[in-house]
PDB file of C-alpha atoms in Angstrom:
ATOM      1  CA  UNK Y1159       0.261   0.155  -0.050  1.00 41.00           C
ATOM      2  CA  UNK Y1160       1.189   3.613  -0.575  1.00 37.00           C
ATOM      3  CA  UNK Y1161       2.170   5.191   2.729  1.00 38.00           C
ATOM      4  CA  UNK Y1162       1.853   9.022   3.121  1.00 35.00           C
ATOM      5  CA  UNK Y1163       4.761  10.464   4.508  1.00 34.00           C
ATOM      6  CA  UNK Y1164       3.553  13.886   4.922  1.00 35.00           C
ATOM      7  CA  UNK Y1165       3.056  15.248   8.271  1.00 35.00           C
ATOM      8  CA  UNK Y1166       0.501  17.781   9.389  1.00 35.00           C
ATOM      9  CA  UNK Y1167      -0.853  18.873  12.491  1.00 37.00           C
ATOM     10  CA  UNK Y1168      -4.627  19.682  13.905  1.00 37.00           C
ATOM     11  CA  UNK Y1169      -2.979  23.317  13.619  1.00 36.00           C
ATOM     12  CA  UNK Y1170      -0.479  24.754  11.480  1.00 35.00           C
ATOM     13  CA  UNK Y1171       2.963  23.865  12.836  1.00 39.00           C
ATOM     14  CA  UNK Y1172       6.506  24.615  12.245  1.00 43.00           C
ATOM     15  CA  UNK Y1173       9.188  21.530  11.770  1.00 48.00           C
ATOM     16  CA  UNK Y1174      10.339  20.505  15.435  1.00 59.00           C
ATOM     17  CA  UNK Y1175      13.887  19.542  16.231  1.00 68.00           C
ATOM     18  CA  UNK Y1176      14.410  16.310  18.282  1.00 83.00           C
ATOM     19  CA  UNK Y1177      14.865  16.716  22.188  1.00 86.00           C
ATOM     20  CA  UNK Y1178      15.342  14.520  24.982  1.00 92.00           C
ATOM     21  CA  UNK Y1179      13.772  14.727  28.438  1.00 94.00           C
ATOM     22  CA  UNK Y1180      14.165  13.769  31.874  1.00 96.00           C
ATOM     23  CA  UNK Y1181      10.796  12.750  33.482  1.00 94.00           C
ATOM     24  CA  UNK Y1182      11.148  12.872  37.448  1.00 92.00           C
ATOM     25  CA  UNK Y1183       8.809  11.228  39.823  1.00 86.00           C
ATOM     26  CA  UNK Y1184       7.973  14.470  41.112  1.00 84.00           C
ATOM     27  CA  UNK Y1185       5.954  15.544  37.729  1.00 84.00           C
ATOM     28  CA  UNK Y1186       3.483  12.653  38.268  1.00 81.00           C
ATOM     29  CA  UNK Y1187       0.264  13.070  40.027  1.00 73.00           C
ATOM     30  CA  UNK Y1188       0.468  12.896  43.728  1.00 63.00           C
ATOM     31  CA  UNK Y1189      -1.515   9.533  44.183  1.00 53.00           C
ATOM     32  CA  UNK Y1190      -1.787   6.897  46.745  1.00 48.00           C
ATOM     33  CA  UNK Y1191      -0.168   3.402  46.356  1.00 44.00           C
ATOM     34  CA  UNK Y1192      -2.016   0.363  46.782  1.00 42.00           C
ATOM     35  CA  UNK Y1193       0.574  -2.235  47.495  1.00 34.00           C
ATOM     36  CA  UNK Y1194       4.059  -1.217  46.553  1.00 37.00           C
ATOM     37  CA  UNK Y1195       5.455  -0.992  50.238  1.00 32.00           C
ATOM     38  CA  UNK Y1196       5.150   1.458  52.985  1.00 29.00           C
ATOM     39  CA  UNK Y1197       4.265   5.016  51.377  1.00 30.00           C
ATOM     40  CA  UNK Y1198       4.319   8.599  52.554  1.00 30.00           C
ATOM     41  CA  UNK Y1199       3.335  11.274  50.009  1.00 30.00           C
ATOM     42  CA  UNK Y1200       3.550   8.994  47.252  1.00 34.00           C
ATOM     43  CA  UNK Y1201       6.937   7.641  48.037  1.00 33.00           C
ATOM     44  CA  UNK Y1202       7.093   3.903  48.145  1.00 36.00           C
ATOM     45  CA  UNK Y1203       9.880   2.604  50.576  1.00 35.00           C
ATOM     46  CA  UNK Y1204       8.919  -1.215  49.903  1.00 39.00           C
ATOM     47  CA  UNK Y1205       9.618  -3.865  47.210  1.00 44.00           C
ATOM     48  CA  UNK Y1206       9.477  -1.548  44.091  1.00 51.00           C
ATOM     49  CA  UNK Y1207      11.751   1.301  45.161  1.00 52.00           C
ATOM     50  CA  UNK Y1208      12.810   3.731  47.696  1.00 43.00           C
ATOM     51  CA  UNK Y1209      11.283   6.553  46.086  1.00 43.00           C
ATOM     52  CA  UNK Y1210       8.995   7.824  43.431  1.00 51.00           C
ATOM     53  CA  UNK Y1211       5.098   8.372  43.025  1.00 49.00           C
ATOM     54  CA  UNK Y1212       2.705   5.798  42.116  1.00 48.00           C
ATOM     55  CA  UNK Y1213      -0.804   5.445  41.451  1.00 44.00           C
ATOM     56  CA  UNK Y1214      -3.791   3.174  42.399  1.00 39.00           C
ATOM     57  CA  UNK Y1215      -6.448   5.240  40.198  1.00 39.00           C
ATOM     58  CA  UNK Y1216      -6.832   8.154  37.831  1.00 38.00           C
ATOM     59  CA  UNK Y1217     -10.233   7.901  36.165  1.00 41.00           C
ATOM     60  CA  UNK Y1218     -11.384   6.286  33.023  1.00 41.00           C
ATOM     61  CA  UNK Y1219     -10.227   5.195  29.822  1.00 40.00           C
ATOM     62  CA  UNK Y1220      -9.568   7.685  26.663  1.00 46.00           C
ATOM     63  CA  UNK Y1221      -8.204  11.241  26.230  1.00 50.00           C
ATOM     64  CA  UNK Y1222     -11.251  13.018  26.459  1.00 51.00           C
ATOM     65  CA  UNK Y1223     -11.096  12.874  30.551  1.00 59.00           C
ATOM     66  CA  UNK Y1224      -7.613  14.293  30.605  1.00 69.00           C
ATOM     67  CA  UNK Y1225      -7.616  18.074  31.398  1.00 73.00           C
ATOM     68  CA  UNK Y1226      -5.609  20.367  29.075  1.00 77.00           C
ATOM     69  CA  UNK Y1227      -3.194  21.333  32.307  1.00 76.00           C
ATOM     70  CA  UNK Y1228      -2.304  17.767  32.176  1.00 80.00           C
ATOM     71  CA  UNK Y1229      -1.309  17.387  28.154  1.00 87.00           C
ATOM     72  CA  UNK Y1230       2.508  17.301  27.326  1.00 91.00           C
ATOM     73  CA  UNK Y1231       3.291  15.402  30.425  1.00 91.00           C
ATOM     74  CA  UNK Y1232       3.427  11.851  31.600  1.00 92.00           C
ATOM     75  CA  UNK Y1233       0.340  10.966  33.412  1.00 87.00           C
ATOM     76  CA  UNK Y1234      -0.933   7.659  35.598  1.00 83.00           C
ATOM     77  CA  UNK Y1235      -3.852   6.296  33.575  1.00 82.00           C
ATOM     78  CA  UNK Y1236      -6.309   3.770  33.530  1.00 80.00           C
ATOM     79  CA  UNK Y1237      -5.038   1.742  36.664  1.00 78.00           C
ATOM     80  CA  UNK Y1238      -7.271  -0.728  37.958  1.00 78.00           C
ATOM     81  CA  UNK Y1239      -7.773  -4.021  39.671  1.00 80.00           C
ATOM     82  CA  UNK Y1240      -4.848  -3.324  42.270  1.00 78.00           C
ATOM     83  CA  UNK Y1241      -2.143  -2.457  39.869  1.00 81.00           C
ATOM     84  CA  UNK Y1242       0.240   0.376  40.137  1.00 82.00           C
ATOM     85  CA  UNK Y1243       2.798   2.463  38.171  1.00 85.00           C
ATOM     86  CA  UNK Y1244       5.295   4.889  39.026  1.00 86.00           C
ATOM     87  CA  UNK Y1245       8.663   6.148  38.257  1.00 88.00           C
ATOM     88  CA  UNK Y1246      11.220   4.522  41.289  1.00 87.00           C
ATOM     89  CA  UNK Y1247      14.608   3.537  41.707  1.00 88.00           C
ATOM     90  CA  UNK Y1248      13.774  -0.424  41.260  1.00 87.00           C
ATOM     91  CA  UNK Y1249      15.590  -1.710  38.222  1.00 90.00           C
ATOM     92  CA  UNK Y1250      16.928   1.719  37.516  1.00 93.00           C
ATOM     93  CA  UNK Y1251      17.755   2.274  33.638  1.00 96.00           C
ATOM     94  CA  UNK Y1252      20.057   5.194  32.278  1.00 94.00           C
ATOM     95  CA  UNK Y1253      20.333   6.803  35.616  1.00 95.00           C
ATOM     96  CA  UNK Y1254      18.347   6.345  38.855  1.00 92.00           C
ATOM     97  CA  UNK Y1255      15.151   5.559  37.835  1.00 93.00           C
ATOM     98  CA  UNK Y1256      12.728   3.705  35.638  1.00 94.00           C
ATOM     99  CA  UNK Y1257       8.867   3.474  35.328  1.00 93.00           C
ATOM    100  CA  UNK Y1258       7.474   0.522  37.453  1.00 91.00           C
ATOM    101  CA  UNK Y1259       4.577  -1.479  36.657  1.00 91.00           C
ATOM    102  CA  UNK Y1260       3.012  -4.083  38.971  1.00 88.00           C
ATOM    103  CA  UNK Y1261      -0.273  -6.105  38.577  1.00 87.00           C
ATOM    104  CA  UNK Y1262      -1.370  -8.715  41.213  1.00 85.00           C
ATOM    105  CA  UNK Y1263      -3.582 -10.522  38.627  1.00 86.00           C
ATOM    106  CA  UNK Y1264      -5.371 -10.611  35.112  1.00 85.00           C
ATOM    107  CA  UNK Y1265      -7.716  -8.028  36.219  1.00 84.00           C
ATOM    108  CA  UNK Y1266      -4.948  -5.423  36.760  1.00 85.00           C
ATOM    109  CA  UNK Y1267      -3.891  -2.845  34.371  1.00 87.00           C
ATOM    110  CA  UNK Y1268      -1.674   0.290  34.524  1.00 87.00           C
ATOM    111  CA  UNK Y1269      -0.530   2.826  31.744  1.00 89.00           C
ATOM    112  CA  UNK Y1270       1.686   5.874  31.772  1.00 92.00           C
ATOM    113  CA  UNK Y1271       0.531   8.201  28.887  1.00 92.00           C
ATOM    114  CA  UNK Y1272       1.636  11.061  27.341  1.00 94.00           C
ATOM    115  CA  UNK Y1273      -0.893  13.179  25.495  1.00 92.00           C
ATOM    116  CA  UNK Y1274      -0.173  15.637  23.185  1.00 94.00           C
ATOM    117  CA  UNK Y1275      -1.683  19.666  23.542  1.00 92.00           C
ATOM    118  CA  UNK Y1276      -1.238  19.447  19.917  1.00 94.00           C
ATOM    119  CA  UNK Y1277      -1.777  16.333  18.089  1.00 94.00           C
ATOM    120  CA  UNK Y1278      -0.327  15.450  14.907  1.00 95.00           C
ATOM    121  CA  UNK Y1279      -1.039  13.354  11.718  1.00 96.00           C
ATOM    122  CA  UNK Y1280      -0.961   9.664  11.972  1.00 97.00           C
ATOM    123  CA  UNK Y1281       0.483   9.982   8.555  1.00 96.00           C
ATOM    124  CA  UNK Y1282       3.336  11.449   9.675  1.00 96.00           C
ATOM    125  CA  UNK Y1283       4.537   8.343  12.125  1.00 97.00           C
ATOM    126  CA  UNK Y1284       8.066   7.165  11.097  1.00 97.00           C
ATOM    127  CA  UNK Y1285       8.856   4.954  14.501  1.00 98.00           C
ATOM    128  CA  UNK Y1286       9.637   4.920  17.732  1.00 98.00           C
ATOM    129  CA  UNK Y1287      11.175   2.806  20.541  1.00 98.00           C
ATOM    130  CA  UNK Y1288      11.457   1.793  24.450  1.00 98.00           C
ATOM    131  CA  UNK Y1289      13.234  -0.284  26.782  1.00 98.00           C
ATOM    132  CA  UNK Y1290      11.300  -2.880  28.893  1.00 98.00           C
ATOM    133  CA  UNK Y1291      12.041  -5.068  31.589  1.00 97.00           C
ATOM    134  CA  UNK Y1292      10.154  -8.318  32.842  1.00 96.00           C
ATOM    135  CA  UNK Y1293      10.929  -9.129  36.480  1.00 94.00           C
ATOM    136  CA  UNK Y1294      11.651 -13.127  37.120  1.00 93.00           C
ATOM    137  CA  UNK Y1295       8.720 -12.683  39.791  1.00 90.00           C
ATOM    138  CA  UNK Y1296       6.014 -12.306  37.058  1.00 93.00           C
ATOM    139  CA  UNK Y1297       4.056 -15.723  36.593  1.00 92.00           C
ATOM    140  CA  UNK Y1298       1.730 -14.150  33.829  1.00 93.00           C
ATOM    141  CA  UNK Y1299       2.019 -15.925  30.127  1.00 94.00           C
ATOM    142  CA  UNK Y1300       5.815 -15.819  29.359  1.00 93.00           C
ATOM    143  CA  UNK Y1301       5.431 -13.940  26.050  1.00 93.00           C
ATOM    144  CA  UNK Y1302       3.944 -10.766  27.768  1.00 95.00           C
ATOM    145  CA  UNK Y1303       5.888  -7.611  28.429  1.00 96.00           C
ATOM    146  CA  UNK Y1304       5.063  -4.136  28.523  1.00 97.00           C
ATOM    147  CA  UNK Y1305       3.201  -2.401  25.363  1.00 97.00           C
ATOM    148  CA  UNK Y1306       3.823   0.683  23.131  1.00 98.00           C
ATOM    149  CA  UNK Y1307       0.372   2.365  22.171  1.00 97.00           C
ATOM    150  CA  UNK Y1308      -0.381   5.131  19.625  1.00 97.00           C
ATOM    151  CA  UNK Y1309      -3.114   6.854  20.835  1.00 95.00           C
ATOM    152  CA  UNK Y1310      -5.531   7.991  17.918  1.00 95.00           C
ATOM    153  CA  UNK Y1311      -7.913  10.766  17.360  1.00 94.00           C
ATOM    154  CA  UNK Y1312     -10.078  12.051  14.532  1.00 94.00           C
ATOM    155  CA  UNK Y1313      -9.139  14.428  12.158  1.00 94.00           C
ATOM    156  CA  UNK Y1314      -9.843  17.223  14.718  1.00 93.00           C
ATOM    157  CA  UNK Y1315      -7.568  15.937  17.219  1.00 92.00           C
ATOM    158  CA  UNK Y1316     -10.513  14.844  19.456  1.00 91.00           C
ATOM    159  CA  UNK Y1317     -10.546  11.622  21.000  1.00 88.00           C
ATOM    160  CA  UNK Y1318     -12.021   8.466  19.466  1.00 87.00           C
ATOM    161  CA  UNK Y1319     -14.950   6.850  21.355  1.00 78.00           C
ATOM    162  CA  UNK Y1320     -13.809   4.461  24.481  1.00 74.00           C
ATOM    163  CA  UNK Y1321     -10.003   5.045  23.791  1.00 83.00           C
ATOM    164  CA  UNK Y1322      -8.564   3.797  20.418  1.00 91.00           C
ATOM    165  CA  UNK Y1323      -4.753   2.821  20.013  1.00 93.00           C
ATOM    166  CA  UNK Y1324      -2.349   1.136  17.798  1.00 95.00           C
ATOM    167  CA  UNK Y1325      -0.870  -1.190  19.860  1.00 96.00           C
ATOM    168  CA  UNK Y1326       3.026  -2.553  19.757  1.00 97.00           C
ATOM    169  CA  UNK Y1327       3.748  -5.831  21.630  1.00 96.00           C
ATOM    170  CA  UNK Y1328       7.034  -7.661  21.545  1.00 97.00           C
ATOM    171  CA  UNK Y1329       5.580 -10.920  21.248  1.00 94.00           C
ATOM    172  CA  UNK Y1330       4.308 -10.158  17.853  1.00 94.00           C
ATOM    173  CA  UNK Y1331       7.439  -8.913  16.547  1.00 96.00           C
ATOM    174  CA  UNK Y1332       9.557 -11.663  17.033  1.00 94.00           C
ATOM    175  CA  UNK Y1333      10.068 -12.015  20.620  1.00 94.00           C
ATOM    176  CA  UNK Y1334       8.491 -15.440  21.560  1.00 91.00           C
ATOM    177  CA  UNK Y1335       9.334 -15.758  25.113  1.00 94.00           C
ATOM    178  CA  UNK Y1336      10.002 -12.359  26.970  1.00 96.00           C
ATOM    179  CA  UNK Y1337      13.503 -12.386  28.648  1.00 95.00           C
ATOM    180  CA  UNK Y1338      13.515 -12.274  32.327  1.00 96.00           C
ATOM    181  CA  UNK Y1339      15.674 -10.318  34.598  1.00 96.00           C
ATOM    182  CA  UNK Y1340      17.381  -8.020  31.756  1.00 97.00           C
ATOM    183  CA  UNK Y1341      16.459  -5.083  29.812  1.00 98.00           C
ATOM    184  CA  UNK Y1342      15.578  -5.077  26.370  1.00 98.00           C
ATOM    185  CA  UNK Y1343      14.976  -2.520  23.888  1.00 98.00           C
ATOM    186  CA  UNK Y1344      12.329  -2.505  21.088  1.00 98.00           C
ATOM    187  CA  UNK Y1345      12.243  -0.263  18.162  1.00 98.00           C
ATOM    188  CA  UNK Y1346       9.461  -0.052  15.756  1.00 98.00           C
ATOM    189  CA  UNK Y1347       9.245   1.504  12.116  1.00 98.00           C
ATOM    190  CA  UNK Y1348       6.357   1.295   9.513  1.00 98.00           C
ATOM    191  CA  UNK Y1349       7.386  -2.582   8.981  1.00 98.00           C
ATOM    192  CA  UNK Y1350       6.467  -3.488  12.435  1.00 98.00           C
ATOM    193  CA  UNK Y1351       3.375  -5.286  13.502  1.00 96.00           C
ATOM    194  CA  UNK Y1352       0.670  -3.452  15.234  1.00 96.00           C
ATOM    195  CA  UNK Y1353      -2.989  -4.337  16.402  1.00 93.00           C
ATOM    196  CA  UNK Y1354      -6.097  -2.009  16.915  1.00 91.00           C
ATOM    197  CA  UNK Y1355      -7.793  -2.325  19.968  1.00 85.00           C
ATOM    198  CA  UNK Y1356     -11.595  -1.483  18.693  1.00 85.00           C
ATOM    199  CA  UNK Y1357     -13.097  -0.691  15.334  1.00 83.00           C
ATOM    200  CA  UNK Y1358     -12.984   2.944  15.069  1.00 89.00           C
ATOM    201  CA  UNK Y1359     -10.163   2.313  12.648  1.00 91.00           C
ATOM    202  CA  UNK Y1360     -10.291   1.085   9.069  1.00 91.00           C
ATOM    203  CA  UNK Y1361      -9.372  -2.330   8.467  1.00 91.00           C
ATOM    204  CA  UNK Y1362      -7.653  -4.313   5.504  1.00 91.00           C
ATOM    205  CA  UNK Y1363      -9.399  -7.074   4.150  1.00 87.00           C
ATOM    206  CA  UNK Y1364      -9.143  -9.980   6.354  1.00 83.00           C
ATOM    207  CA  UNK Y1365      -8.167  -7.909   9.417  1.00 87.00           C
ATOM    208  CA  UNK Y1366     -10.548  -8.206  12.370  1.00 82.00           C
ATOM    209  CA  UNK Y1367     -10.613  -7.288  15.738  1.00 75.00           C
ATOM    210  CA  UNK Y1368      -8.407  -8.857  18.653  1.00 76.00           C
ATOM    211  CA  UNK Y1369     -11.600  -9.088  20.893  1.00 69.00           C
ATOM    212  CA  UNK Y1370     -13.587 -11.053  18.402  1.00 67.00           C
ATOM    213  CA  UNK Y1371     -11.001 -13.838  17.703  1.00 69.00           C
ATOM    214  CA  UNK Y1372      -9.832 -12.637  14.210  1.00 73.00           C
ATOM    215  CA  UNK Y1373      -6.785 -11.836  12.579  1.00 81.00           C
ATOM    216  CA  UNK Y1374      -5.733  -8.660  13.963  1.00 86.00           C
ATOM    217  CA  UNK Y1375      -2.449  -7.951  12.992  1.00 93.00           C
ATOM    218  CA  UNK Y1376      -0.993  -5.595  10.460  1.00 95.00           C
ATOM    219  CA  UNK Y1377       1.575  -3.382   9.624  1.00 96.00           C
ATOM    220  CA  UNK Y1378       2.235  -0.084  10.924  1.00 97.00           C
ATOM    221  CA  UNK Y1379       2.564   1.274   7.605  1.00 97.00           C
ATOM    222  CA  UNK Y1380      -0.660  -0.437   6.379  1.00 96.00           C
ATOM    223  CA  UNK Y1381      -2.751   0.860   9.566  1.00 96.00           C
ATOM    224  CA  UNK Y1382      -1.638   4.417   8.680  1.00 97.00           C
ATOM    225  CA  UNK Y1383      -2.152   4.043   4.683  1.00 97.00           C
ATOM    226  CA  UNK Y1384      -6.125   2.963   5.556  1.00 96.00           C
ATOM    227  CA  UNK Y1385      -6.509   5.975   8.512  1.00 96.00           C
ATOM    228  CA  UNK Y1386      -4.563   8.684   7.234  1.00 94.00           C
ATOM    229  CA  UNK Y1387      -7.002  10.912   8.113  1.00 96.00           C
ATOM    230  CA  UNK Y1388      -6.567  10.404  11.864  1.00 96.00           C
ATOM    231  CA  UNK Y1389      -4.208  11.872  14.183  1.00 97.00           C
ATOM    232  CA  UNK Y1390      -2.256  10.794  17.102  1.00 97.00           C
ATOM    233  CA  UNK Y1391      -3.308  12.550  20.087  1.00 95.00           C
ATOM    234  CA  UNK Y1392      -0.373  10.978  22.532  1.00 95.00           C
ATOM    235  CA  UNK Y1393       1.535   7.897  23.197  1.00 97.00           C
ATOM    236  CA  UNK Y1394       1.569   5.541  26.002  1.00 96.00           C
ATOM    237  CA  UNK Y1395       2.902   2.583  27.792  1.00 97.00           C
ATOM    238  CA  UNK Y1396       1.562  -0.100  29.877  1.00 95.00           C
ATOM    239  CA  UNK Y1397       0.670  -3.688  31.114  1.00 94.00           C
ATOM    240  CA  UNK Y1398      -2.400  -5.695  31.864  1.00 90.00           C
ATOM    241  CA  UNK Y1399      -5.846  -5.983  30.265  1.00 80.00           C
ATOM    242  CA  UNK Y1400      -6.371  -9.544  29.504  1.00 79.00           C
ATOM    243  CA  UNK Y1401      -3.271 -10.558  30.875  1.00 88.00           C
ATOM    244  CA  UNK Y1402      -3.321 -13.814  33.053  1.00 89.00           C
ATOM    245  CA  UNK Y1403      -1.423 -13.778  36.313  1.00 90.00           C
ATOM    246  CA  UNK Y1404       0.812 -11.512  38.063  1.00 90.00           C
ATOM    247  CA  UNK Y1405       3.405  -9.196  36.307  1.00 93.00           C
ATOM    248  CA  UNK Y1406       6.113  -6.901  37.731  1.00 92.00           C
ATOM    249  CA  UNK Y1407       8.284  -4.825  34.929  1.00 94.00           C
ATOM    250  CA  UNK Y1408       9.441  -1.356  34.011  1.00 95.00           C
ATOM    251  CA  UNK Y1409       9.864   0.822  30.962  1.00 97.00           C
ATOM    252  CA  UNK Y1410      12.656   3.937  30.049  1.00 98.00           C
ATOM    253  CA  UNK Y1411      13.910   5.996  27.539  1.00 98.00           C
ATOM    254  CA  UNK Y1412      10.373   6.174  25.567  1.00 98.00           C
ATOM    255  CA  UNK Y1413      10.684   7.928  22.352  1.00 98.00           C
ATOM    256  CA  UNK Y1414       8.666   8.697  19.135  1.00 98.00           C
ATOM    257  CA  UNK Y1415       9.752   9.914  15.557  1.00 97.00           C
ATOM    258  CA  UNK Y1416       6.901  11.989  13.887  1.00 96.00           C
ATOM    259  CA  UNK Y1417       9.176  13.158  11.010  1.00 94.00           C
ATOM    260  CA  UNK Y1418       8.827  17.013  10.174  1.00 89.00           C
ATOM    261  CA  UNK Y1419       6.901  17.415  13.603  1.00 89.00           C
ATOM    262  CA  UNK Y1420       9.587  16.101  15.248  1.00 92.00           C
ATOM    263  CA  UNK Y1421      10.954  13.467  17.493  1.00 96.00           C
ATOM    264  CA  UNK Y1422      11.526  12.839  21.566  1.00 97.00           C
ATOM    265  CA  UNK Y1423      13.095  10.724  23.981  1.00 98.00           C
ATOM    266  CA  UNK Y1424      11.662  10.540  27.604  1.00 98.00           C
ATOM    267  CA  UNK Y1425      14.029   9.060  30.529  1.00 98.00           C
ATOM    268  CA  UNK Y1426      12.365   8.250  33.832  1.00 95.00           C
ATOM    269  CA  UNK Y1427      14.214   9.307  37.052  1.00 94.00           C
ATOM    270  CA  UNK Y1428      13.912   9.599  40.564  1.00 89.00           C
ATOM    271  CA  UNK Y1429      14.584  13.570  41.750  1.00 88.00           C
ATOM    272  CA  UNK Y1430      17.059  13.954  44.446  1.00 81.00           C
ATOM    273  CA  UNK Y1431      18.043  10.138  44.413  1.00 74.00           C
ATOM    274  CA  UNK Y1432      21.854   9.492  43.337  1.00 66.00           C
ATOM    275  CA  UNK Y1433      22.133   5.774  44.659  1.00 48.00           C
ATOM    276  CA  UNK Y1434      21.148   2.914  42.621  1.00 50.00           C
ATOM    277  CA  UNK Y1435      20.479  -0.468  44.131  1.00 49.00           C
ATOM    278  CA  UNK Y1436      22.630  -3.776  43.093  1.00 44.00           C
ATOM    279  CA  UNK Y1437      21.142  -6.056  41.902  1.00 46.00           C
ATOM    280  CA  UNK Y1438      21.201  -8.226  44.902  1.00 43.00           C
ATOM    281  CA  UNK Y1439      19.274  -5.291  46.615  1.00 43.00           C
ATOM    282  CA  UNK Y1440      16.299  -5.801  44.328  1.00 40.00           C
ATOM    283  CA  UNK Y1441      16.179  -9.346  45.489  1.00 46.00           C
ATOM    284  CA  UNK Y1442      16.234  -8.694  49.031  1.00 42.00           C
ATOM    285  CA  UNK Y1443      13.433  -6.169  48.751  1.00 38.00           C
ATOM    286  CA  UNK Y1444      11.371  -8.422  46.704  1.00 42.00           C
ATOM    287  CA  UNK Y1445      11.533 -11.292  49.376  1.00 42.00           C
ATOM    288  CA  UNK Y1446      11.368  -8.873  52.430  1.00 36.00           C
ATOM    289  CA  UNK Y1447       7.786  -7.413  51.244  1.00 32.00           C
ATOM    290  CA  UNK Y1448       6.324 -10.713  49.817  1.00 41.00           C
ATOM    291  CA  UNK Y1449       5.873  -8.961  46.725  1.00 43.00           C
ATOM    292  CA  UNK Y1450       2.189  -8.993  46.142  1.00 42.00           C
ATOM    293  CA  UNK Y1451       1.859 -13.076  47.092  1.00 43.00           C
ATOM    294  CA  UNK Y1452       3.076 -13.973  43.434  1.00 40.00           C
ATOM    295  CA  UNK Y1453       3.545 -17.487  43.135  1.00 41.00           C
ATOM    296  CA  UNK Y1454       7.042 -18.514  41.858  1.00 36.00           C
ATOM    297  CA  UNK Y1455       5.301 -21.043  39.635  1.00 41.00           C
ATOM    298  CA  UNK Y1456       5.868 -20.145  35.891  1.00 40.00           C
ATOM    299  CA  UNK Y1457       2.528 -20.599  33.495  1.00 41.00           C
ATOM    300  CA  UNK Y1458       2.855 -21.836  30.009  1.00 38.00           C
ATOM    301  CA  UNK Y1459      -0.572 -20.273  28.621  1.00 39.00           C
ATOM    302  CA  UNK Y1460      -0.608 -18.557  25.368  1.00 41.00           C
ATOM    303  CA  UNK Y1461       0.070 -15.077  25.089  1.00 44.00           C
ATOM    304  CA  UNK Y1462      -2.958 -12.534  25.514  1.00 47.00           C
ATOM    305  CA  UNK Y1463      -3.156  -9.318  24.184  1.00 52.00           C
ATOM    306  CA  UNK Y1464      -3.100  -5.735  25.829  1.00 55.00           C
ATOM    307  CA  UNK Y1465      -5.617  -3.164  25.095  1.00 59.00           C
TER     308      UNK Y1465
END
């Protein structure tokens, strides 16, 4: 299919250079922690870090519920089922921190999202990347790892009903069993495999909804070609929603490349914290706090998608 490469915004915009941004835990919303250890003012002292804000809930799905004051910044979103997400020094990457996700069961879900004040055209997306980590204490299916989402809007930059995403998962891009205990880097481009979480997007012949049991995968380039009038209103990373079992992991160095509209990389760090724990310390923390009652038995179930 012919893939358009001209990028537009919902308002006229000038080409933007690439930039790198450090995202500190103090920049997240100050929300409570359900099970990440003893916390005071959002700073967990338990199994998943000694500093950093985490969340238990922040409202519903979809960008329509996010105020303009929370645009152009990372916020905790869609946190349900006892899951948590926050920036802590547990499994630090590229500095003293990373964005840590923990979910106790298949009913859990947690996201970090960055919603743009000025959306850009889906037709201008070039690629992106992120670093991800799956902890050895996870007992959900071994193919499941944190996902990357392009959050879509209509031609005017308004959120589509129910929240609409194009979703990148490592398992559908050559990672059969997600490595545990070591950071991985996922890089995607127009040839990478994505799936759409609902029918608000146009699908190629034979491409059905994942949720109806169909064949729901296509290349990012083909999704763009069929939906060139849509916009990207944000990006997100997250875990859960349809996963089975418990998961602990992390994400860092999230990037996007929107061609002439610019590119960016976000590094998650803990403000005012210099020490990075040794791997042995992580293991002691997990054992000491009996991390959310995970069974150490691995399951071998087939992978399930995350919305």
